[in-house]
mmCIF file of N, CA and C in Angstrom:
data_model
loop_
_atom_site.group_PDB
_atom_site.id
_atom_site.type_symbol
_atom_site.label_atom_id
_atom_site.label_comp_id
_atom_site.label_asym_id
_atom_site.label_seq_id
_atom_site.Cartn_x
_atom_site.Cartn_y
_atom_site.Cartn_z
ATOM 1 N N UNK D 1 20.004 -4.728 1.512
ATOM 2 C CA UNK D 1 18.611 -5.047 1.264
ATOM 3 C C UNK D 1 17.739 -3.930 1.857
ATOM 4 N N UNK D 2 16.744 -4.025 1.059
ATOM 5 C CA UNK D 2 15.643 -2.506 1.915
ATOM 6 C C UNK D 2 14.874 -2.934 2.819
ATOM 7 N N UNK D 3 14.564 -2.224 3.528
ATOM 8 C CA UNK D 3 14.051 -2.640 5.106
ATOM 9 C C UNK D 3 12.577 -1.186 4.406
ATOM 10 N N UNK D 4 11.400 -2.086 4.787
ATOM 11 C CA UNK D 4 10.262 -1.245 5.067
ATOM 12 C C UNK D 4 9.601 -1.174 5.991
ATOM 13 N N UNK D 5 9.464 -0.227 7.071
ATOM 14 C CA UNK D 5 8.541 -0.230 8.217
ATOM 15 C C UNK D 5 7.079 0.234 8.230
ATOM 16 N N UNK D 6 5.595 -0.293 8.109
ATOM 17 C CA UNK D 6 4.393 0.236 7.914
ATOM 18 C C UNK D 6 4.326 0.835 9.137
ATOM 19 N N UNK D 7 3.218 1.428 9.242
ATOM 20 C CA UNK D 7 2.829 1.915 10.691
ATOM 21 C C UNK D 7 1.617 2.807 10.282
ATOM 22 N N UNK D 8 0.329 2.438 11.620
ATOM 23 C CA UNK D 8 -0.463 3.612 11.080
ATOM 24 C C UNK D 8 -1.831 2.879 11.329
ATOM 25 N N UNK D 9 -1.795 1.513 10.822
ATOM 26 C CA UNK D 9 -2.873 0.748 11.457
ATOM 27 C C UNK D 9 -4.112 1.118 12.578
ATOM 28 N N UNK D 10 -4.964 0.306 12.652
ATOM 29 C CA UNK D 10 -5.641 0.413 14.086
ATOM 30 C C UNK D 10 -7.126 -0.293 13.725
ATOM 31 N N UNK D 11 -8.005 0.496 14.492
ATOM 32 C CA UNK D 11 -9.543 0.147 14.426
ATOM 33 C C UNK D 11 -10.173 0.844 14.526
ATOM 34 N N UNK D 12 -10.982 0.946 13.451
ATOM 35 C CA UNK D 12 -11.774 2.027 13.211
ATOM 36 C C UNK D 12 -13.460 1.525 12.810
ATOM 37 N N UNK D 13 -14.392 2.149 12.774
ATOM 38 C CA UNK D 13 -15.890 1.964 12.453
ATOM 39 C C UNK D 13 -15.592 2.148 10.697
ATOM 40 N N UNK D 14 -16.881 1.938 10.349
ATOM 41 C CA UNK D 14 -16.876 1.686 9.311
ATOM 42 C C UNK D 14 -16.986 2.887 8.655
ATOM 43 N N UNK D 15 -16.682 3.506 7.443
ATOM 44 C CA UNK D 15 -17.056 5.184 7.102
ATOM 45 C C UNK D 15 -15.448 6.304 7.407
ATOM 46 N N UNK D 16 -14.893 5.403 8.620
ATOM 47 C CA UNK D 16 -14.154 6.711 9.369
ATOM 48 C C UNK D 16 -12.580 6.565 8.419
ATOM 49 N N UNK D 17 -11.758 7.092 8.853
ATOM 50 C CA UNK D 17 -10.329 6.794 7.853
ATOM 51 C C UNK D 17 -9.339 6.527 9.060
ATOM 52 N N UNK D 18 -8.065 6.316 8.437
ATOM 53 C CA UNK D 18 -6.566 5.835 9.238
ATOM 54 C C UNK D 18 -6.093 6.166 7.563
ATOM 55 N N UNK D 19 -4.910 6.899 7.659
ATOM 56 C CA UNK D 19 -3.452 7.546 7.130
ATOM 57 C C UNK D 19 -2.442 5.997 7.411
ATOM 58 N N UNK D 20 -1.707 5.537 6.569
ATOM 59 C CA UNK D 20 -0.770 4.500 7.251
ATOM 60 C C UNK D 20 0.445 5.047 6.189
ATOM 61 N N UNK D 21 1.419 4.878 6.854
ATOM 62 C CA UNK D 21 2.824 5.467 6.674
ATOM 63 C C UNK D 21 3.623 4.358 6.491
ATOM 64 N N UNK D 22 4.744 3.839 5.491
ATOM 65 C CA UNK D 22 5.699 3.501 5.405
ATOM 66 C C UNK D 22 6.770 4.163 5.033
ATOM 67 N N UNK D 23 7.774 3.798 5.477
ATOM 68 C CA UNK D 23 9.129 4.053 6.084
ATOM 69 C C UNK D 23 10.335 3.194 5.360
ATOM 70 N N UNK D 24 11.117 3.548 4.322
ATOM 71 C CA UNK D 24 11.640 2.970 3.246
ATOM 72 C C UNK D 24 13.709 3.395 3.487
ATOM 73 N N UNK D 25 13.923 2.252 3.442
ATOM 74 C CA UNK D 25 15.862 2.617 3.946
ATOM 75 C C UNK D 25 16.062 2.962 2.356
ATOM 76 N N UNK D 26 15.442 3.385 1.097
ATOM 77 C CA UNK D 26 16.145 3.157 0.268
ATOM 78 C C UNK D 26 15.301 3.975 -1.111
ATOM 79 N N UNK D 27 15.586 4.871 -1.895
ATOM 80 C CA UNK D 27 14.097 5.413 -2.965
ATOM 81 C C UNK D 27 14.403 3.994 -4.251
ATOM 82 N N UNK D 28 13.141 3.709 -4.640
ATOM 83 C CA UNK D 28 13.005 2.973 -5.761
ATOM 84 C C UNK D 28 12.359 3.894 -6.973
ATOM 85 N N UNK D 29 12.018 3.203 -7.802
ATOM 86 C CA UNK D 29 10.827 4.133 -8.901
ATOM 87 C C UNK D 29 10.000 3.680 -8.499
ATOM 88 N N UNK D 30 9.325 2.045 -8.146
ATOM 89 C CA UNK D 30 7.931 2.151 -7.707
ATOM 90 C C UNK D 30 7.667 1.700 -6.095
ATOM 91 N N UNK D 31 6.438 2.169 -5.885
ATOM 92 C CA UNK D 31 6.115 1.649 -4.082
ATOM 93 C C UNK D 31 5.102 1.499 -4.000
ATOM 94 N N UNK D 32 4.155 1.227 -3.104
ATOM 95 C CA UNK D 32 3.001 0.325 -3.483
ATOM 96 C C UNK D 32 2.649 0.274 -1.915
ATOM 97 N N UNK D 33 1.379 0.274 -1.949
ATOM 98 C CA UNK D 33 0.414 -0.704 -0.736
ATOM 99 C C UNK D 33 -0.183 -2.144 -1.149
ATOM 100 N N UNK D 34 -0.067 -2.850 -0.553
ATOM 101 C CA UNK D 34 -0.724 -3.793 -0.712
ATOM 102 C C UNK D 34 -1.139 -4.535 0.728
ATOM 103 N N UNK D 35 -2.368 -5.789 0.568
ATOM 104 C CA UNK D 35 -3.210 -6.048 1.440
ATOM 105 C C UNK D 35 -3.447 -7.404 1.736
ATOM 106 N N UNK D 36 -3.483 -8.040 2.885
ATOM 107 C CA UNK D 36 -3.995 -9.143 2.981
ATOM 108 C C UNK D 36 -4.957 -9.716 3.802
ATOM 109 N N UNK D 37 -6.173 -10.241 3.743
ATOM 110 C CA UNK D 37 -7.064 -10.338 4.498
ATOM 111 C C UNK D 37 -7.074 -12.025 4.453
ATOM 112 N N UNK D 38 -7.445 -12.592 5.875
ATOM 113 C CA UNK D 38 -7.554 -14.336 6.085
ATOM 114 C C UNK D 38 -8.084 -14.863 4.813
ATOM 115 N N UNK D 39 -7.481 -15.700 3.907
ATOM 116 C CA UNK D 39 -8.657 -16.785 2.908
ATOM 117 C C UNK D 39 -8.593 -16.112 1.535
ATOM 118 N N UNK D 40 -7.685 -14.732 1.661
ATOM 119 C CA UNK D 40 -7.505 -14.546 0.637
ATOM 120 C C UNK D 40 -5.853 -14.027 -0.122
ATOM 121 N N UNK D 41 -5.826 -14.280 -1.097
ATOM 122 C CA UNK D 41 -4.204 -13.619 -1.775
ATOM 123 C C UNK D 41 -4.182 -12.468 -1.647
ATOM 124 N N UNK D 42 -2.641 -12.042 -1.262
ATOM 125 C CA UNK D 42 -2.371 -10.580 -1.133
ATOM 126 C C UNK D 42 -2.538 -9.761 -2.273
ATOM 127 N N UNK D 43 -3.226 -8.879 -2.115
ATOM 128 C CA UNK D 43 -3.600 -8.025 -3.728
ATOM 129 C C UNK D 43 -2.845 -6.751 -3.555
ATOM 130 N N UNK D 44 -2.937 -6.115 -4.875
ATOM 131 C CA UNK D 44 -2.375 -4.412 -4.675
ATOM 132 C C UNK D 44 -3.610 -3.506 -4.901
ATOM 133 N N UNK D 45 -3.026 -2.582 -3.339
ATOM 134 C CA UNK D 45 -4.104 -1.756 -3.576
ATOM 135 C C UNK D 45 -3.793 -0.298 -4.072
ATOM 136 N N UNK D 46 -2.663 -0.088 -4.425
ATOM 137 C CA UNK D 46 -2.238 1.383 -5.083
ATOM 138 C C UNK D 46 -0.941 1.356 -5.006
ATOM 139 N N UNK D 47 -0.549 2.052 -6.182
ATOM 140 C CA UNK D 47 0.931 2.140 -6.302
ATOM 141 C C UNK D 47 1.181 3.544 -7.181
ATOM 142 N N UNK D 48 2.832 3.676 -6.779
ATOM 143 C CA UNK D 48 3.093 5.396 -7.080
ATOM 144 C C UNK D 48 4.275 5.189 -7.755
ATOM 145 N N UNK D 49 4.534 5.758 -8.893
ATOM 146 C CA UNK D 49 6.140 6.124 -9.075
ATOM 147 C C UNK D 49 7.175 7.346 -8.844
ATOM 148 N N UNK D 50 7.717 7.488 -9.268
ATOM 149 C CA UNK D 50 9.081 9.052 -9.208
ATOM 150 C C UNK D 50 8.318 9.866 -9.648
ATOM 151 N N UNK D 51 7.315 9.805 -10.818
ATOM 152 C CA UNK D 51 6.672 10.779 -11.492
ATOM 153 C C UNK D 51 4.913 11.140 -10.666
ATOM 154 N N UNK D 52 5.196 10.582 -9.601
ATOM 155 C CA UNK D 52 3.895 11.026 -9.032
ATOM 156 C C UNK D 52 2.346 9.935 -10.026
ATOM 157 N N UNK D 53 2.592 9.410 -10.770
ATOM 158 C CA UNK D 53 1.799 8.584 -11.367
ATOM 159 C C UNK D 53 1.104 7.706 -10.763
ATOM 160 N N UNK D 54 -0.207 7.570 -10.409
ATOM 161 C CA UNK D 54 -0.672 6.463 -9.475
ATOM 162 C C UNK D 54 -1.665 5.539 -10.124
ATOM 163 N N UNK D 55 -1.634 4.694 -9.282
ATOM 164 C CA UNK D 55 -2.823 3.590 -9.532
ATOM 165 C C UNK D 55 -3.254 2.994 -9.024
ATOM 166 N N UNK D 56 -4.439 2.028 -8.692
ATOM 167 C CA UNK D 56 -5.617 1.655 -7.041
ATOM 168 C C UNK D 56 -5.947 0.993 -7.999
ATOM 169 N N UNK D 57 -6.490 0.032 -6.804
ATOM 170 C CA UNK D 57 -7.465 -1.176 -7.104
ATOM 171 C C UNK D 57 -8.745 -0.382 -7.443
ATOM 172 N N UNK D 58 -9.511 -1.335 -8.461
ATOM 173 C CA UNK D 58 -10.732 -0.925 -8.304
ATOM 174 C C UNK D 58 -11.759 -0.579 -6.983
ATOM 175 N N UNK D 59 -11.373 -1.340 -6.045
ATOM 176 C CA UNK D 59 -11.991 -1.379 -4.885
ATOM 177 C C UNK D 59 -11.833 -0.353 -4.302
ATOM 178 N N UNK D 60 -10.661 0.720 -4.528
ATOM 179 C CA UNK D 60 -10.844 1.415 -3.197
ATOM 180 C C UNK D 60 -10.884 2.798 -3.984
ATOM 181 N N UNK D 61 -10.329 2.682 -5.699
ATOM 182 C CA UNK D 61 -10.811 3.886 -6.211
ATOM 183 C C UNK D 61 -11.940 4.987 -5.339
ATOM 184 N N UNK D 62 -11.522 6.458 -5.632
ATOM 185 C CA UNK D 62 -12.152 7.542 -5.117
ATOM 186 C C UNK D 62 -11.803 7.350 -3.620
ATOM 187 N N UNK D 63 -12.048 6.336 -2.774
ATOM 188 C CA UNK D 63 -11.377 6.132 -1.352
ATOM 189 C C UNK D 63 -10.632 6.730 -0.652
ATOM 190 N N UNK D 64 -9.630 5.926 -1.212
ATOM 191 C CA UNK D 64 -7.632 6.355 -1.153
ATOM 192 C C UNK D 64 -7.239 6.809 -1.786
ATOM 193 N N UNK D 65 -5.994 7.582 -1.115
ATOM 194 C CA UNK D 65 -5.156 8.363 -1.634
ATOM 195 C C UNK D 65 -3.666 7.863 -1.124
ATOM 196 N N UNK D 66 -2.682 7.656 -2.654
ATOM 197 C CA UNK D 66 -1.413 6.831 -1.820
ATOM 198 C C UNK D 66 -0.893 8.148 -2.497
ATOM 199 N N UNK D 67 0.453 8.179 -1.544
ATOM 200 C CA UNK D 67 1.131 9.602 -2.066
ATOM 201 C C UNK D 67 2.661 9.389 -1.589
ATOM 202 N N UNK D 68 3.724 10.042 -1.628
ATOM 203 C CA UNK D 68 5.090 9.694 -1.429
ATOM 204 C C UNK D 68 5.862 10.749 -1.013
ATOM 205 N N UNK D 69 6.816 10.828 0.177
ATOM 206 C CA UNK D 69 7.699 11.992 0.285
ATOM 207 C C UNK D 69 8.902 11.296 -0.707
ATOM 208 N N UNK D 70 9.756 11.836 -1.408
ATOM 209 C CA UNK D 70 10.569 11.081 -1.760
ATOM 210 C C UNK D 70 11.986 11.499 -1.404
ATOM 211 N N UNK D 71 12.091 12.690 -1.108
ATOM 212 C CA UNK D 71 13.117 13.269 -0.134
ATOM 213 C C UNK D 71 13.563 12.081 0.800
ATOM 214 N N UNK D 72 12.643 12.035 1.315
ATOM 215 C CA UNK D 72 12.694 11.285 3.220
ATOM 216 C C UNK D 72 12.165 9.533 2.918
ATOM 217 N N UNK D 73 11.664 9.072 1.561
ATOM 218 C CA UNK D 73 11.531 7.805 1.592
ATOM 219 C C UNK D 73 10.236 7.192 2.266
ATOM 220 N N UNK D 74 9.573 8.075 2.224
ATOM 221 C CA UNK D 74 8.037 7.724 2.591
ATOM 222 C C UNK D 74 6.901 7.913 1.699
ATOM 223 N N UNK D 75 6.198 6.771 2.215
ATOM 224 C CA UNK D 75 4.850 6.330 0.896
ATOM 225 C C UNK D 75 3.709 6.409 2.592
ATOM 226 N N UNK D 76 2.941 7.039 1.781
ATOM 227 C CA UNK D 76 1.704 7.456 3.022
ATOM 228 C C UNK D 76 0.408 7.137 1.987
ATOM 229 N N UNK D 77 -0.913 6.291 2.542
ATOM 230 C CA UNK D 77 -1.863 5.980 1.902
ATOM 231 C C UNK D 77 -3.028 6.297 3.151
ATOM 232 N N UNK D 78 -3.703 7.605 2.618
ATOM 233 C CA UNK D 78 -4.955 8.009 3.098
ATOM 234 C C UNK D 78 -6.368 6.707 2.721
ATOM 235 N N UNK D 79 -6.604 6.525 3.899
ATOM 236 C CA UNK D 79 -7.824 5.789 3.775
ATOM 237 C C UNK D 79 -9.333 6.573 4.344
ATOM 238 N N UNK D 80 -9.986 6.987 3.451
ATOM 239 C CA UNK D 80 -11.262 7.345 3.866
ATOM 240 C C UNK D 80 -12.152 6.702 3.543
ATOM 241 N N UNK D 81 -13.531 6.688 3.870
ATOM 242 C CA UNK D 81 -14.187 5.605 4.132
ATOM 243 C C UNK D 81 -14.266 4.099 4.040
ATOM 244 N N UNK D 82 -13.526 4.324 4.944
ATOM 245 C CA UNK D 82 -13.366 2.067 5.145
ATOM 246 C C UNK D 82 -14.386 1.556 5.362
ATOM 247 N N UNK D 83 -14.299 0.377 4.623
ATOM 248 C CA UNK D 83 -15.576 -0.290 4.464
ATOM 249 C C UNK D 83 -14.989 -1.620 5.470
ATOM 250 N N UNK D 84 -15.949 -2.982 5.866
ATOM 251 C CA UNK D 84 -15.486 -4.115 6.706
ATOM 252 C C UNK D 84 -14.976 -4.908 5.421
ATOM 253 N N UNK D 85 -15.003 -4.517 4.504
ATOM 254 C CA UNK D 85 -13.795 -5.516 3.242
ATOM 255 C C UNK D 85 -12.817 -4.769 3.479
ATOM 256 N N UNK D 86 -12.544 -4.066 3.991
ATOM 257 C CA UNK D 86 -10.542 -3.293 3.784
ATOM 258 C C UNK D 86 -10.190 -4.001 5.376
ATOM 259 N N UNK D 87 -10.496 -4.809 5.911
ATOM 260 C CA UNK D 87 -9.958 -5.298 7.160
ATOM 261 C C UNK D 87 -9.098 -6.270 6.339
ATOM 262 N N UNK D 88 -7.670 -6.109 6.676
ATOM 263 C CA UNK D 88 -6.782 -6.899 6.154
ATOM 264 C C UNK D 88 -5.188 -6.385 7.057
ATOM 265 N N UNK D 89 -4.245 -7.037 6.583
ATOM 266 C CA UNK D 89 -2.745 -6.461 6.795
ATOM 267 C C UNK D 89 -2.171 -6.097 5.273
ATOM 268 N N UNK D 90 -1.764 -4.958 6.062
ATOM 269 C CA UNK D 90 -1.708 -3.704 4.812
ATOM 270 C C UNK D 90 -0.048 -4.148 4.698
ATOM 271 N N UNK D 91 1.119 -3.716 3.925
ATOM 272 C CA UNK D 91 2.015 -4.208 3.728
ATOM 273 C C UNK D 91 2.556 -2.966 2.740
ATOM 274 N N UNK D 92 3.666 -2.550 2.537
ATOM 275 C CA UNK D 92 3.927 -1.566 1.702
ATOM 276 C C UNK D 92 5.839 -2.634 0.574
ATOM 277 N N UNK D 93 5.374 -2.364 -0.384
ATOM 278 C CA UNK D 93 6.688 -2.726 -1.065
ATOM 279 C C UNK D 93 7.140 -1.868 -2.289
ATOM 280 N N UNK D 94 8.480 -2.148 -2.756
ATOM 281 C CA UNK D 94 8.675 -1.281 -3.762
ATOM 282 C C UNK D 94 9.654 -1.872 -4.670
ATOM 283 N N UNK D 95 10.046 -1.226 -5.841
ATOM 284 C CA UNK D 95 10.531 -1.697 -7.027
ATOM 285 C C UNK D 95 11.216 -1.086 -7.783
ATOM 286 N N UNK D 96 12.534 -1.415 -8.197
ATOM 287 C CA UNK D 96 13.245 -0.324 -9.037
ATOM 288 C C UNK D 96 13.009 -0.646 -10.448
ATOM 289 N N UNK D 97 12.779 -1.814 -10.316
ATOM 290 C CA UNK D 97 12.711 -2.022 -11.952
ATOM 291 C C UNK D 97 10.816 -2.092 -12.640
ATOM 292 N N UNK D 98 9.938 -2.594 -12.212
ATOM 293 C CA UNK D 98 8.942 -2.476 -12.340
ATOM 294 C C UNK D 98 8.169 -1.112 -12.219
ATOM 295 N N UNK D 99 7.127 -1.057 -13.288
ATOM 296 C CA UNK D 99 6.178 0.155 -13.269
ATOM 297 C C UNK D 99 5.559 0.024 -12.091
ATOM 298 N N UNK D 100 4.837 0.970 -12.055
ATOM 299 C CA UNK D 100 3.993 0.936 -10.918
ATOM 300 C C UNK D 100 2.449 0.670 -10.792
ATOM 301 N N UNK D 101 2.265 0.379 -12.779
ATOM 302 C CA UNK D 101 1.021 -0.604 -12.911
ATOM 303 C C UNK D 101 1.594 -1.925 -12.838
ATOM 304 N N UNK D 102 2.822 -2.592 -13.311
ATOM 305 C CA UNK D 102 3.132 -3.773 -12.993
ATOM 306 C C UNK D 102 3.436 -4.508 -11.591
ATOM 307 N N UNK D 103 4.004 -3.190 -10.740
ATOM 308 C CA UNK D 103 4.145 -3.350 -8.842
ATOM 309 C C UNK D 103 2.760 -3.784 -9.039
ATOM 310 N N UNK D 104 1.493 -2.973 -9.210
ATOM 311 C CA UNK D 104 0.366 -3.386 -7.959
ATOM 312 C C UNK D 104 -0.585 -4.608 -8.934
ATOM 313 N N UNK D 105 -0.385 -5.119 -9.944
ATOM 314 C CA UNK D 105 -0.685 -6.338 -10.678
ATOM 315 C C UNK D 105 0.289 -7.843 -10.553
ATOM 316 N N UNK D 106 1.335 -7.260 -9.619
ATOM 317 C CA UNK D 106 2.078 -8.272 -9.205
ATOM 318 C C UNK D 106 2.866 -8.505 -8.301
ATOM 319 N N UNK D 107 2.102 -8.848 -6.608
ATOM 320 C CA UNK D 107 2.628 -8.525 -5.665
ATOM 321 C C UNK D 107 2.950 -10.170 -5.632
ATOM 322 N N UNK D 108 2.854 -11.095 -6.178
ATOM 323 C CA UNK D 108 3.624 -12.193 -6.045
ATOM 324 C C UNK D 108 4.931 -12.892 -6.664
ATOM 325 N N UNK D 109 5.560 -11.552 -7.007
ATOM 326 C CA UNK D 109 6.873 -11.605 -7.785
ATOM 327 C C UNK D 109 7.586 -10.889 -7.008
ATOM 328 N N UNK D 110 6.901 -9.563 -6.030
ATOM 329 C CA UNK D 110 7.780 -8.826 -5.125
ATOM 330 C C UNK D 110 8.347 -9.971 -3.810
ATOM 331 N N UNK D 111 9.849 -9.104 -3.782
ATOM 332 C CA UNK D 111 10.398 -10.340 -2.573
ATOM 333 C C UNK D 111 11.100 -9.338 -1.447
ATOM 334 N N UNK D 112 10.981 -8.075 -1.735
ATOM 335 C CA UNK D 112 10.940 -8.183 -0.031
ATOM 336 C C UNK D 112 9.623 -6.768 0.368
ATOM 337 N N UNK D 113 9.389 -7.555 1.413
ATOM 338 C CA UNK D 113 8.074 -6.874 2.187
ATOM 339 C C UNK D 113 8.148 -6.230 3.781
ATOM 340 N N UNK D 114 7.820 -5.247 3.955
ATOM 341 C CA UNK D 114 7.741 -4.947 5.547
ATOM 342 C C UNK D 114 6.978 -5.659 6.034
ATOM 343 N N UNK D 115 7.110 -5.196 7.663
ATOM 344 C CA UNK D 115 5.889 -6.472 8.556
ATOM 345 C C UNK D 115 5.069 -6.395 8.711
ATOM 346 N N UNK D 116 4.012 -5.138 7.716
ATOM 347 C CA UNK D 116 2.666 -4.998 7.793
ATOM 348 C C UNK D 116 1.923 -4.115 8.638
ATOM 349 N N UNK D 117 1.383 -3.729 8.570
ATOM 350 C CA UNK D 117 0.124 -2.608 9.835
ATOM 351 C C UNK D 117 -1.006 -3.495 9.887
ATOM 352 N N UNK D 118 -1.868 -3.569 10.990
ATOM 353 C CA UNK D 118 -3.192 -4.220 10.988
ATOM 354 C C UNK D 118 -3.949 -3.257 10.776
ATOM 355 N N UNK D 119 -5.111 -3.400 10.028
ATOM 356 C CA UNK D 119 -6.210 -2.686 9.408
ATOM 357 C C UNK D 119 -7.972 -2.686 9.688
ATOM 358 N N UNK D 120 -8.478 -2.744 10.871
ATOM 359 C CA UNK D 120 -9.479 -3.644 11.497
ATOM 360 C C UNK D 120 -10.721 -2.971 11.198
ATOM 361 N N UNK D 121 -11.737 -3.192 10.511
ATOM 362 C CA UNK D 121 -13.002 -2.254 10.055
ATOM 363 C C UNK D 121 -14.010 -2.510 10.788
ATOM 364 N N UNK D 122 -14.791 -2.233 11.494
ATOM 365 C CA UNK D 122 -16.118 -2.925 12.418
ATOM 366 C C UNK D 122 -17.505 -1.518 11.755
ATOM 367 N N UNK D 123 -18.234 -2.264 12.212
ATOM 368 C CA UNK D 123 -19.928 -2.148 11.826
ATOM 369 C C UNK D 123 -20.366 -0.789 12.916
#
């Protein structure tokens, strides 16, 4: 089974960025960030395939940047200007069989998940 480790989290003001890194035992075709904030369903917020092909939520379009070593099994998602809606637990997953518009339109079919980074936005 694949083991994903996030990391990268923290607290930041509002405007400023955090880089968060996951850490993958295994390459798929797709990988993905995704997010969860209290009161609400985990959504996708960008996803990448083998071909470098990406895709973001509307929300964070122009924002972020998700990107992938694929050598070494790492998915890294630049966050610049965070807003106090991106306060959530960030979560990274991936997919061999799914696109990587279907990964981030359907993070409630993915079944296994790392343990998340905290993501904390203040004013």
């Amino acid at each position: 089974q694949v083991q994903l480790v996030e990391s990268g989290g923290g607290s930041v003001k509002s405007g400023e960025s955090l880089r968060l890194t996951c850490e993958s035992s295994k390459t798929t075709y797709s990988m993905g960030w995704f997010r969860s904030a209290p009161g609400k369903e985990r959504e996708g917020v960008a996803t990448i395939d083998l071909a470098s092909s990406t895709f973001y939520a509307d929300s964070v379009k122009g924002r972020f940047t998700i990107s992938r070593d694929i050598a070494n099994n790492t998915l890294y998602l630049q966050m610049d200007g965070l807003k106090l809606e991106d306060t959530a637990l960030y979560y990274c997953a991936q997919d061999g069989i799914m696109s990587a518009w279907q990964l981030l339109n359907n993070p409630r079919i993915i079944k296994t998940w790392g343990q998340g980074t905290q993501v904390t936005v203040s004013s």
